[in-house]
Short mmCIF file of C-alpha atoms in Angstrom, two decimals:
data_model
loop_
_atom_site.label_atom_id
_atom_site.label_comp_id
_atom_site.label_asym_id
_atom_site.label_seq_id
_atom_site.Cartn_x
_atom_site.Cartn_y
_atom_site.Cartn_z
CA MET U 1 53.65 17.03 -134.77
CA ILE U 2 50.61 16.22 -135.29
CA CYS U 3 47.68 17.11 -132.15
CA PRO U 4 45.48 14.61 -131.29
CA ARG U 5 42.25 16.93 -130.94
CA CYS U 6 42.13 19.14 -133.83
CA GLY U 7 44.46 16.67 -135.47
CA ARG U 8 46.56 19.42 -137.51
CA PRO U 9 50.21 19.46 -137.49
CA GLN U 10 52.63 21.60 -135.99
CA PRO U 11 54.52 23.81 -137.11
CA PRO U 12 58.44 22.86 -136.62
CA PRO U 13 60.38 24.24 -133.93
CA ASP U 14 62.56 27.14 -135.63
CA SER U 15 59.97 28.27 -137.73
CA PRO U 16 57.46 31.64 -136.50
CA GLY U 17 54.98 30.61 -134.25
CA ALA U 18 56.60 28.14 -132.79
CA PRO U 19 56.35 27.56 -128.64
CA ARG U 20 60.46 28.48 -128.25
CA ALA U 21 62.53 25.97 -127.06
CA GLY U 22 61.96 24.34 -123.32
CA ALA U 23 58.60 25.25 -122.66
CA THR U 24 55.80 23.14 -122.22
CA ARG U 25 54.16 22.01 -126.14
CA TYR U 26 50.75 23.23 -126.82
CA CYS U 27 49.11 22.92 -129.50
CA VAL U 28 48.81 26.10 -131.49
CA HIS U 29 45.52 25.43 -133.54
CA CYS U 30 43.52 24.69 -130.22
CA GLY U 31 45.69 24.64 -127.12
CA ARG U 32 45.72 21.15 -126.49
CA VAL U 33 49.02 19.83 -124.04
CA LEU U 34 51.28 17.95 -126.67
CA ALA U 35 53.93 16.71 -124.67
CA GLY U 36 53.27 14.35 -121.74
CA VAL U 37 53.42 16.74 -118.38
CA ARG U 38 54.21 15.76 -114.90
CA TRP U 39 52.41 16.97 -112.22
CA VAL U 40 54.10 17.41 -108.22
CA ALA U 41 51.87 18.20 -105.46
CA LEU U 42 53.18 19.63 -102.49
CA PRO U 43 52.00 20.79 -99.10
CA PRO U 44 51.24 25.19 -98.48
CA ASP U 45 54.34 25.16 -96.37
CA ALA U 46 56.12 22.40 -97.55
CA LEU U 47 59.16 24.92 -98.99
CA ARG U 48 58.61 26.59 -95.55
CA PRO U 49 61.26 26.56 -92.89
CA ARG U 50 59.69 25.19 -89.71
CA GLU U 51 60.41 25.77 -86.10
CA PRO U 52 62.01 24.24 -83.80
CA ARG U 53 59.64 22.12 -82.13
CA ARG U 54 59.87 22.66 -77.74
CA PRO U 55 59.83 20.01 -75.58
CA ARG U 56 57.11 19.50 -72.93
CA ARG U 57 58.26 19.88 -69.90
CA PRO U 58 57.13 16.89 -67.20
CA TYR U 59 54.30 18.41 -64.94
CA ALA U 60 55.31 20.81 -61.96
CA GLY U 61 52.23 20.76 -60.70
CA PRO U 62 49.25 23.27 -59.55
CA PRO U 63 50.42 27.15 -60.34
CA ARG U 64 52.25 28.68 -57.31
CA TYR U 65 51.87 32.13 -56.91
CA ALA U 66 54.27 34.85 -53.82
CA ALA U 67 50.86 36.39 -53.37
CA THR U 68 47.12 35.92 -53.10
CA PRO U 69 45.88 36.90 -57.04
CA ARG U 70 43.43 39.05 -57.07
CA TRP U 71 41.61 37.99 -60.04
CA SER U 72 38.76 34.94 -59.48
CA LEU U 73 36.46 33.41 -61.89
CA ARG U 74 33.14 34.99 -62.77
CA ALA U 75 30.16 33.16 -61.47
CA TRP U 76 28.36 30.86 -64.12
CA MET U 77 25.11 32.06 -62.84
CA PRO U 78 25.07 35.69 -61.34
CA ALA U 79 22.20 36.70 -58.64
CA PRO U 80 19.65 38.77 -60.12
CA ALA U 81 19.82 42.16 -59.42
CA PRO U 82 16.59 42.78 -57.58
CA GLY U 83 13.73 44.84 -59.27
CA PRO U 84 11.91 47.88 -58.54
CA GLU U 85 10.49 45.85 -55.53
CA GLY U 86 13.34 44.82 -53.94
CA ALA U 87 14.93 41.73 -53.42
CA LEU U 88 12.65 38.61 -54.31
CA PRO U 89 11.50 37.26 -50.85
CA ALA U 90 12.30 33.92 -48.87
CA PRO U 91 10.23 30.97 -49.52
CA PRO U 92 8.39 30.76 -45.67
CA PRO U 93 9.42 27.65 -44.11
CA ARG U 94 7.07 24.66 -44.05
CA GLU U 95 4.95 23.74 -41.45
CA PRO U 96 6.01 21.00 -39.24
CA ASP U 97 2.31 19.78 -40.44
CA GLU U 98 3.17 19.74 -43.71
CA VAL U 99 6.22 17.96 -43.04
CA LEU U 100 5.08 15.28 -41.26
CA ARG U 101 2.66 14.87 -43.99
CA GLY U 102 5.10 15.01 -46.26
CA ALA U 103 7.09 12.15 -44.13
CA ALA U 104 4.36 9.89 -44.14
CA GLU U 105 3.04 9.59 -47.38
CA LEU U 106 6.84 8.90 -48.65
CA LEU U 107 6.73 6.20 -46.15
CA VAL U 108 3.72 4.89 -46.97
CA ARG U 109 4.89 4.39 -50.59
CA VAL U 110 8.32 2.41 -49.87
CA ALA U 111 5.97 0.40 -47.53
CA THR U 112 3.70 -0.32 -50.38
CA ALA U 113 7.30 -1.23 -52.44
CA THR U 114 8.55 -3.97 -49.27
CA LEU U 115 5.01 -5.34 -49.23
CA VAL U 116 5.34 -5.50 -53.23
CA LEU U 117 9.10 -7.57 -52.96
CA ALA U 118 7.97 -8.94 -49.65
CA GLY U 119 4.85 -11.30 -51.43
CA LEU U 120 6.96 -11.75 -54.48
CA GLY U 121 10.07 -13.49 -51.91
CA ALA U 122 7.11 -15.18 -50.64
CA LEU U 123 5.91 -16.88 -54.26
CA ALA U 124 9.58 -17.67 -55.12
CA GLU U 125 10.68 -19.46 -51.13
CA ALA U 126 7.30 -21.47 -51.85
CA TRP U 127 7.63 -21.98 -55.79
CA ARG U 128 11.59 -22.86 -54.29
CA TYR U 129 9.98 -25.21 -51.78
CA GLY U 130 8.09 -27.03 -54.00
CA LEU U 131 10.88 -27.94 -56.36
CA LEU U 132 12.80 -29.11 -53.34
CA VAL U 133 9.40 -31.40 -53.11
CA ALA U 134 9.19 -32.71 -56.89
CA SER U 135 13.19 -33.30 -56.69
CA ARG U 136 12.82 -35.64 -54.00
CA SER U 137 10.74 -38.07 -56.77
CA SER U 138 11.83 -37.50 -60.44
CA ALA U 139 14.74 -35.30 -61.72
CA LEU U 140 14.10 -31.50 -62.52
CA SER U 141 15.13 -29.39 -66.13
CA SER U 142 17.08 -26.74 -66.16
CA GLY U 143 14.29 -24.11 -67.05
CA PRO U 144 12.40 -23.24 -63.74
CA LEU U 145 15.55 -24.60 -61.64
CA ALA U 146 17.00 -20.94 -63.50
CA VAL U 147 14.09 -18.99 -63.08
CA SER U 148 13.81 -19.73 -59.49
CA ASP U 149 17.04 -18.75 -58.68
CA GLY U 150 17.48 -16.14 -60.40
CA LEU U 151 13.92 -14.81 -59.39
CA VAL U 152 14.59 -15.81 -54.98
CA THR U 153 18.04 -13.82 -55.87
CA LEU U 154 16.44 -10.65 -57.40
CA VAL U 155 14.29 -10.28 -55.14
CA GLY U 156 16.70 -11.12 -51.80
CA LEU U 157 18.71 -8.26 -52.50
CA LEU U 158 15.72 -5.89 -53.12
CA ALA U 159 13.46 -6.62 -50.83
CA PRO U 160 16.41 -5.96 -47.29
CA VAL U 161 17.64 -3.03 -49.47
CA GLY U 162 13.40 -2.06 -49.52
CA ALA U 163 13.04 -3.36 -45.72
CA LEU U 164 15.70 -0.92 -44.61
CA ALA U 165 14.48 1.92 -46.22
CA THR U 166 11.09 1.79 -44.67
CA GLY U 167 13.25 1.53 -41.12
CA VAL U 168 15.16 4.99 -41.56
CA LEU U 169 11.63 6.61 -42.75
CA PHE U 170 9.81 5.04 -40.52
CA LEU U 171 12.34 6.53 -37.92
CA ARG U 172 12.57 10.02 -39.28
CA TRP U 173 8.83 9.93 -39.19
CA LEU U 174 8.20 9.04 -35.39
CA HIS U 175 11.09 11.48 -34.41
CA LEU U 176 8.69 14.38 -36.55
CA GLY U 177 5.78 12.87 -34.81
CA ARG U 178 7.25 13.26 -31.06
CA GLU U 179 8.40 16.68 -32.03
CA ILE U 180 4.60 17.13 -32.85
CA ALA U 181 2.92 15.83 -30.17
CA ALA U 182 6.04 16.92 -27.83
CA ALA U 183 5.12 20.61 -28.87
CA TYR U 184 1.08 20.50 -28.99
CA SER U 185 0.87 18.45 -25.37
CA GLY U 186 4.07 20.89 -23.81
CA THR U 187 5.41 17.74 -22.11
CA ARG U 188 8.49 15.69 -22.80
CA PRO U 189 9.05 12.43 -24.45
CA ALA U 190 10.04 9.77 -22.33
CA ARG U 191 12.67 9.03 -24.06
CA ARG U 192 15.57 10.38 -25.87
CA MET U 193 15.26 10.19 -30.07
CA TRP U 194 19.47 8.76 -30.17
CA ALA U 195 17.60 6.33 -27.76
CA VAL U 196 15.04 4.69 -29.29
CA VAL U 197 17.19 4.88 -32.51
CA VAL U 198 19.80 3.00 -30.76
CA GLY U 199 16.93 0.69 -29.23
CA SER U 200 15.53 -0.28 -32.46
CA VAL U 201 18.82 -1.79 -33.91
CA LEU U 202 20.18 -3.64 -30.91
CA PRO U 203 18.63 -7.07 -31.20
CA GLY U 204 16.87 -8.01 -28.59
CA PRO U 205 15.43 -4.44 -27.62
CA ASN U 206 14.06 -3.57 -31.07
CA LEU U 207 11.51 -6.32 -30.26
CA THR U 208 9.69 -3.39 -27.30
CA VAL U 209 11.78 -0.26 -28.40
CA PRO U 210 9.81 0.68 -31.47
CA GLY U 211 6.33 -0.42 -30.00
CA ALA U 212 6.68 1.20 -26.83
CA ALA U 213 7.95 4.14 -28.66
CA LEU U 214 4.87 3.68 -31.12
CA THR U 215 2.23 3.68 -27.83
CA GLU U 216 3.79 6.72 -25.84
CA LEU U 217 2.71 9.31 -29.60
CA GLU U 218 -0.42 7.93 -29.05
CA HIS U 219 -1.35 8.30 -26.34
CA THR U 220 0.35 12.10 -26.45
CA ALA U 221 -1.43 12.73 -29.55
CA SER U 222 -4.59 11.11 -28.36
CA ALA U 223 -3.94 14.27 -26.08
CA LEU U 224 -4.84 11.98 -22.91
CA PRO U 225 -3.60 12.76 -19.33
CA ALA U 226 0.01 12.51 -18.83
CA ASP U 227 0.35 10.60 -15.19
CA THR U 228 -2.49 7.71 -16.89
CA ARG U 229 0.00 4.37 -18.15
CA PRO U 230 -0.04 4.44 -22.60
CA ARG U 231 -2.53 1.16 -23.79
CA PRO U 232 -1.64 -0.16 -27.46
CA SER U 233 -4.52 0.45 -29.88
CA THR U 234 -5.39 -1.81 -31.91
CA PRO U 235 -3.57 -0.68 -34.78
CA VAL U 236 -0.44 -0.02 -32.59
CA LEU U 237 -0.83 -3.52 -31.21
CA ARG U 238 -1.47 -4.82 -34.19
CA TRP U 239 2.06 -3.50 -35.90
CA TRP U 240 4.05 -4.85 -33.09
CA VAL U 241 2.64 -8.10 -33.27
CA ALA U 242 4.06 -7.73 -36.61
CA TRP U 243 6.98 -6.19 -36.24
CA VAL U 244 8.02 -8.73 -33.83
CA ALA U 245 6.74 -12.00 -35.75
CA SER U 246 9.38 -10.36 -38.68
CA VAL U 247 11.85 -10.51 -36.59
CA VAL U 248 11.80 -13.65 -34.83
CA LEU U 249 10.87 -15.72 -38.81
CA GLY U 250 14.28 -13.72 -39.86
CA VAL U 251 16.47 -14.58 -37.97
CA ALA U 252 14.85 -17.90 -36.96
CA ALA U 253 15.35 -18.33 -41.41
CA VAL U 254 18.43 -17.01 -41.24
CA LEU U 255 20.05 -19.16 -38.38
CA ARG U 256 18.47 -22.43 -39.99
CA GLY U 257 20.40 -21.71 -43.28
CA LEU U 258 23.32 -22.15 -41.83
CA GLY U 259 22.87 -25.62 -41.60
CA VAL U 260 24.49 -28.18 -43.75
CA SER U 261 22.45 -30.63 -44.00
CA THR U 262 19.95 -31.45 -46.50
CA GLN U 263 17.05 -31.28 -44.05
CA ALA U 264 18.56 -27.41 -42.58
CA LEU U 265 18.25 -26.37 -46.18
CA ALA U 266 15.39 -27.19 -46.97
CA ASP U 267 13.87 -26.06 -43.75
CA SER U 268 15.54 -22.70 -44.45
CA VAL U 269 14.14 -22.10 -47.74
CA LEU U 270 10.26 -22.87 -46.07
CA LEU U 271 11.85 -20.29 -43.17
CA HIS U 272 12.76 -17.65 -46.01
CA ALA U 273 8.94 -18.25 -46.48
CA ILE U 274 7.16 -17.61 -43.52
CA ALA U 275 9.53 -14.72 -42.93
CA ASP U 276 8.97 -12.92 -45.96
CA VAL U 277 4.60 -13.56 -45.17
CA ALA U 278 5.52 -12.16 -42.09
CA ALA U 279 7.61 -9.14 -43.21
CA ALA U 280 4.92 -8.32 -46.28
CA VAL U 281 2.66 -8.52 -43.06
CA ALA U 282 5.05 -5.89 -40.64
CA ALA U 283 4.42 -3.65 -44.04
CA TRP U 284 0.91 -3.70 -44.24
CA ALA U 285 0.81 -2.31 -40.52
CA THR U 286 3.44 -0.06 -40.85
CA ILE U 287 1.15 1.75 -43.57
CA GLN U 288 -1.61 1.13 -41.26
CA VAL U 289 -0.51 2.92 -38.01
CA VAL U 290 1.22 5.78 -39.41
CA THR U 291 -1.47 6.30 -41.13
CA HIS U 292 -3.45 6.14 -37.93
CA LEU U 293 -1.29 8.17 -36.02
CA THR U 294 -0.78 10.97 -39.41
CA GLU U 295 -3.90 11.35 -38.94
CA LEU U 296 -4.29 12.09 -34.93
CA LEU U 297 -1.08 14.97 -35.31
CA ALA U 298 -1.52 16.16 -37.99
CA PRO U 299 -4.89 16.08 -40.32
CA GLU U 300 -5.47 17.42 -43.19
CA LEU U 301 -8.86 19.71 -43.14
CA ARG U 302 -11.03 18.81 -45.85
CA PRO U 303 -13.26 22.32 -47.56
CA ALA U 304 -16.12 22.94 -46.06
CA GLY U 305 -19.26 23.02 -47.88
CA ARG U 306 -20.49 26.29 -49.64
CA GLU U 307 -23.60 28.27 -48.97
CA ALA U 308 -25.98 28.82 -52.22
CA VAL U 309 -29.18 31.38 -52.32
CA VAL U 310 -32.34 28.61 -54.02
CA GLY U 311 -34.94 31.59 -53.30
CA LEU U 312 -36.03 34.65 -51.66
CA GLY U 313 -39.13 35.38 -49.70
CA PRO U 314 -41.32 37.83 -49.81
CA SER U 315 -40.59 40.53 -47.66
CA THR U 316 -43.51 42.38 -45.66
CA ARG U 317 -43.46 46.61 -45.07
CA ALA U 318 -45.77 47.57 -41.75
CA GLU U 319 -48.35 50.07 -43.07
CA SER U 320 -47.93 53.06 -41.73
CA THR U 321 -51.29 54.16 -40.67
CA PRO U 322 -51.69 57.28 -37.97
CA GLY U 323 -53.02 55.96 -35.38
CA ALA U 324 -50.87 52.49 -36.21
CA GLU U 325 -47.53 53.68 -36.12
CA GLU U 326 -45.93 52.80 -32.42
CA SER U 327 -47.66 49.56 -32.83
CA GLY U 328 -46.35 48.97 -36.59
CA ALA U 329 -42.43 49.46 -35.15
CA GLU U 330 -43.19 47.49 -32.71
CA GLU U 331 -44.76 44.43 -34.99
CA SER U 332 -41.87 46.07 -38.20
CA GLY U 333 -38.76 45.11 -35.34
CA ALA U 334 -40.13 41.70 -34.11
CA GLY U 335 -40.71 40.92 -37.81
CA GLU U 336 -37.02 41.58 -38.93
CA SER U 337 -35.96 39.88 -36.10
CA GLY U 338 -37.27 36.90 -35.92
CA ALA U 339 -36.97 36.78 -40.37
CA ALA U 340 -33.23 37.85 -40.17
CA GLU U 341 -33.36 34.64 -37.01
CA ASP U 342 -34.89 32.95 -39.72
CA ARG U 343 -32.67 34.04 -43.18
CA VAL U 344 -29.04 32.62 -39.96
CA ALA U 345 -31.30 29.27 -39.47
CA ALA U 346 -31.83 28.91 -42.55
CA GLY U 347 -28.29 29.28 -43.29
CA GLY U 348 -28.95 32.68 -45.81
CA GLY U 349 -26.00 34.04 -44.01
CA ARG U 350 -25.15 37.54 -45.44
CA SER U 351 -26.88 37.25 -48.51
CA GLY U 352 -30.61 37.39 -46.71
CA GLY U 353 -32.21 34.97 -48.44
CA VAL U 354 -33.22 31.15 -47.99
CA GLY U 355 -29.46 29.20 -48.71
CA THR U 356 -28.62 26.00 -47.99
CA GLU U 357 -25.37 24.10 -48.17
CA VAL U 358 -24.44 22.07 -51.19
CA GLY U 359 -20.87 20.62 -52.01
#
């Protein structure tokens, strides 16, 4: 046999140096495999006997204990250990004025979003009404109709959600304002808060109860006598009228939309546009009245101006003469008192110089 690598002949099997019988034949000169070798790959545990698989028992419910277990799970985030100065102090509670201002700020933001959504709804309904008028004389393309339907549907879903959120926040702000006004005036509101909430939701009473509650709140916040009849101011009266108009027009638009005729559908579109305008006006009036009454109940004090020294006047001293000692003392006292008054009047304060208010 000749090696394919080195080309040398191999010794016969019975000669010295030849591989033994049955062994893999390699070249005695270069070590190359002369005959074909079959390699068999086996996994590591292929020859190892496998353990019998245990059958999985069905789920029998949570574990049961004969007695209360003494073990427990460790807390996810343990409380920090107190430092050398002791435990951390609890945060101080917020002042009622600060809570009212925060509620008013959130209410103004949500009412502004409702105002924008109502305005978009009015434009969408007006566009749809224009398409209805244009369809009387000619056919319309599918593009404007699809855009109009999508805009009306989207705003019709978002605007009621914004109005509902505005109403909930308005009742919360009204509750906080009534508590602050009652605490300042030492009186008790004429209506309970649950009566105001129920009266604001029920059809019929919701036209008068919210406006009356706002009028009473403004009367108390203005420190007017408790025995006089409350009179709504211009912001409250404006909100009352806008609220009644939005409620009445909204109900009319819904009732008119129940009709099946073409004229009823056209009237419903027009009434929805007008109701959206009224809702936008009511949201704007809500922003105005909330800002007005919050300023009455919890005014935010602005920082006062600071004093700065802009110049120093010459100091006059009485000459100490033997003959005029007494008179000089009197003149000195009078001069010092006059100078002190001048400094206070000029705004010098404790600095003793001439000051002015800046900032």
